[in-house]
């Protein structure tokens, strides 16, 4: 039994402890639903434009035992941390920017713990879409090849753009810019690009078209505002040539000659035909339709017409050949064709050189006026030139050649038999430039080929060019920088801009204009380009020192260019330094400086840098001034009022300085101020009464009023104490001996009601320094500086308040209040003398106030009370 009793308490405690452990329940979250802002974050949804740092949710749960709970957020490995949580309050804050397009669901493990048990739940936060994405075109660039015979209204291409947003922010509509200026339309929903109804493409007129397509989303909310985004791309439509134009002969009409000594099989002339479709031209097949009578043949691919018989076998003097030029496709099919007539004469003598003919007969000078930059391949139709050699056969065969600037024109045909129409074709349009050559001069040279004589002839080709507006005005610089002093009067020239346009006539005339927010104070001469200030303009570097705007040079056809103008307003030293007051009064504590400051309103250094100097001091050689800061201090050897008294015989410690403030501009300006300095020692500010007297030393009536009020309060307190003692003695029937009262406080001498009550005994002569001399001579300016003005006399102050009604006159005995036991003498507290510096300064201020008041009464003729 003893053994059982020994283990029973221990077993009982173990059972209790086990029960307590088993009774600890785990904490749990509140499940408040999808729209709740607190709970376990289940079904929480956030917009992707939620700003970082936003409080988005509050984890909220409880512990069944009521223990405090803490919260935590964890993420799976490799996941980005989007939220942070206050472990105690459960406040969940967004710390990473959301992007639905990258991650539309965020898995977070939320946990709640009571210190012993932790409950974790995995929740999913849905990221809602915001319209933060712009449409993007895919598979760019867009280049479309369209045959020129494509019917109108045909679809030629489909543009595709995607927007990663959902809803209206992800829907895309398409439209074309400048819809009225192009030949295409686009389906606003599908993006299918079509040729406009009734419009056809023509390779010979335009080989390339451009369509600017805009893709716009349906708009949506972004950070509280409705945003619409768009994107732009350009579709290049290249028109493919289609065989829809017949061939054409060049150099018609054709003339050829067969001479008597021409050999059978000799070439008479060559005809040239070209496919009218220049994109992918077909080869040309030549044949003689009729008129040859078996005497002539033509090369099927070369176009060379040859005589197959000897000249003595030719029965006719003139043969008219009908030549056909046909297009041969790549498959070998002969399609479209055209005809030309070839005239061949039979001659037998070589006694004529080649001769050039115009419309009126032989001519060796041909002139033409044309506009610059004609299309390449264009024929100069204004030149009517025929070349002829009257001989027959080989004697009439000659070559044509242009002598002059090379690569600009070419002559067709290059070889002539007997006679041909000369054609000059443009080869290099860029070289035909009016700004480079006003006149182009060539020699057209005809030289026989197979004759020993080599007869030849020349003709001058003079081409006069006409100008077109093919140049844009160009400034001499992309920007102009100018500087102008701020004191420049209105209408002052600032800078001259220059633009040139090499075009002639009205196209070369330039008109200048300016615009921009900084151009309000300026004008520009429209023809000279001189920029000047408005007549009323007032430049002020202190207000605005920088202006910039654009200048435009425009010709009469509307072509223009821009340049930027930067104008700096130079600061001029037009302000003098200014003090707040020309006469200032300051109190200097020995050992501490006082500061005087002047402000210069100029904008730039050195015009606004102020230097300070002492022009005059009374007494001299006492003060130093910091040139830069304006701090004024006593010389280093002056450490007390006694040293000051040894320097000067004048006991007045209010001294004057004439301080000059001078800027560093050129020319320099300066101004002066009179500074009255009241010198005192530091102990002056230790007592509130002394501080008050220092503040009111220039206003004696204020000091007198306050002192009178204080004395009135003291009298009132004395009366109240005496009355209280009287009633206490009367009720207690106790007689307080007078001698006891008188023994503790001696009766002071009778008080005078006159102004002599302000007179105190001066313990030190230093107090005399604070006596203000009203004599105007004391403010005399030794430097004759007119800036120093004599301050006017202070206005007459009101009379001081009358003494208390109970106060006796000067001949009356001391004031007493009768009591039961006797009479009570008023208490006059005699303060013990203070330290030397404080007491003397205090008494000196009081003396100064008294003297000013007496002088005012003397001036106004009022009697003393």
mmCIF file of N, CA and C in Angstrom, residues 95 237 266 308 760 831:
data_model
loop_
_atom_site.group_PDB
_atom_site.id
_atom_site.type_symbol
_atom_site.label_atom_id
_atom_site.label_comp_id
_atom_site.label_asym_id
_atom_site.label_seq_id
_atom_site.Cartn_x
_atom_site.Cartn_y
_atom_site.Cartn_z
ATOM 1 N N UNK A 95 3.311 42.478 -53.861
ATOM 2 C CA UNK A 95 4.704 42.954 -53.940
ATOM 3 C C UNK A 95 5.321 42.726 -55.301
ATOM 4 N N UNK A 237 2.114 46.733 -101.985
ATOM 5 C CA UNK A 237 1.472 45.998 -103.082
ATOM 6 C C UNK A 237 2.276 46.255 -104.349
ATOM 7 N N UNK A 266 23.400 41.573 -148.432
ATOM 8 C CA UNK A 266 23.827 42.681 -147.570
ATOM 9 C C UNK A 266 22.639 43.215 -146.754
ATOM 10 N N UNK A 308 18.361 40.145 -151.046
ATOM 11 C CA UNK A 308 18.783 38.800 -151.420
ATOM 12 C C UNK A 308 19.185 38.711 -152.891
ATOM 13 N N UNK A 760 16.210 104.716 -10.893
ATOM 14 C CA UNK A 760 16.896 103.726 -10.071
ATOM 15 C C UNK A 760 18.340 104.116 -9.940
ATOM 16 N N UNK A 831 14.543 94.358 -4.047
ATOM 17 C CA UNK A 831 15.270 93.226 -4.615
ATOM 18 C C UNK A 831 16.756 93.392 -4.390
#
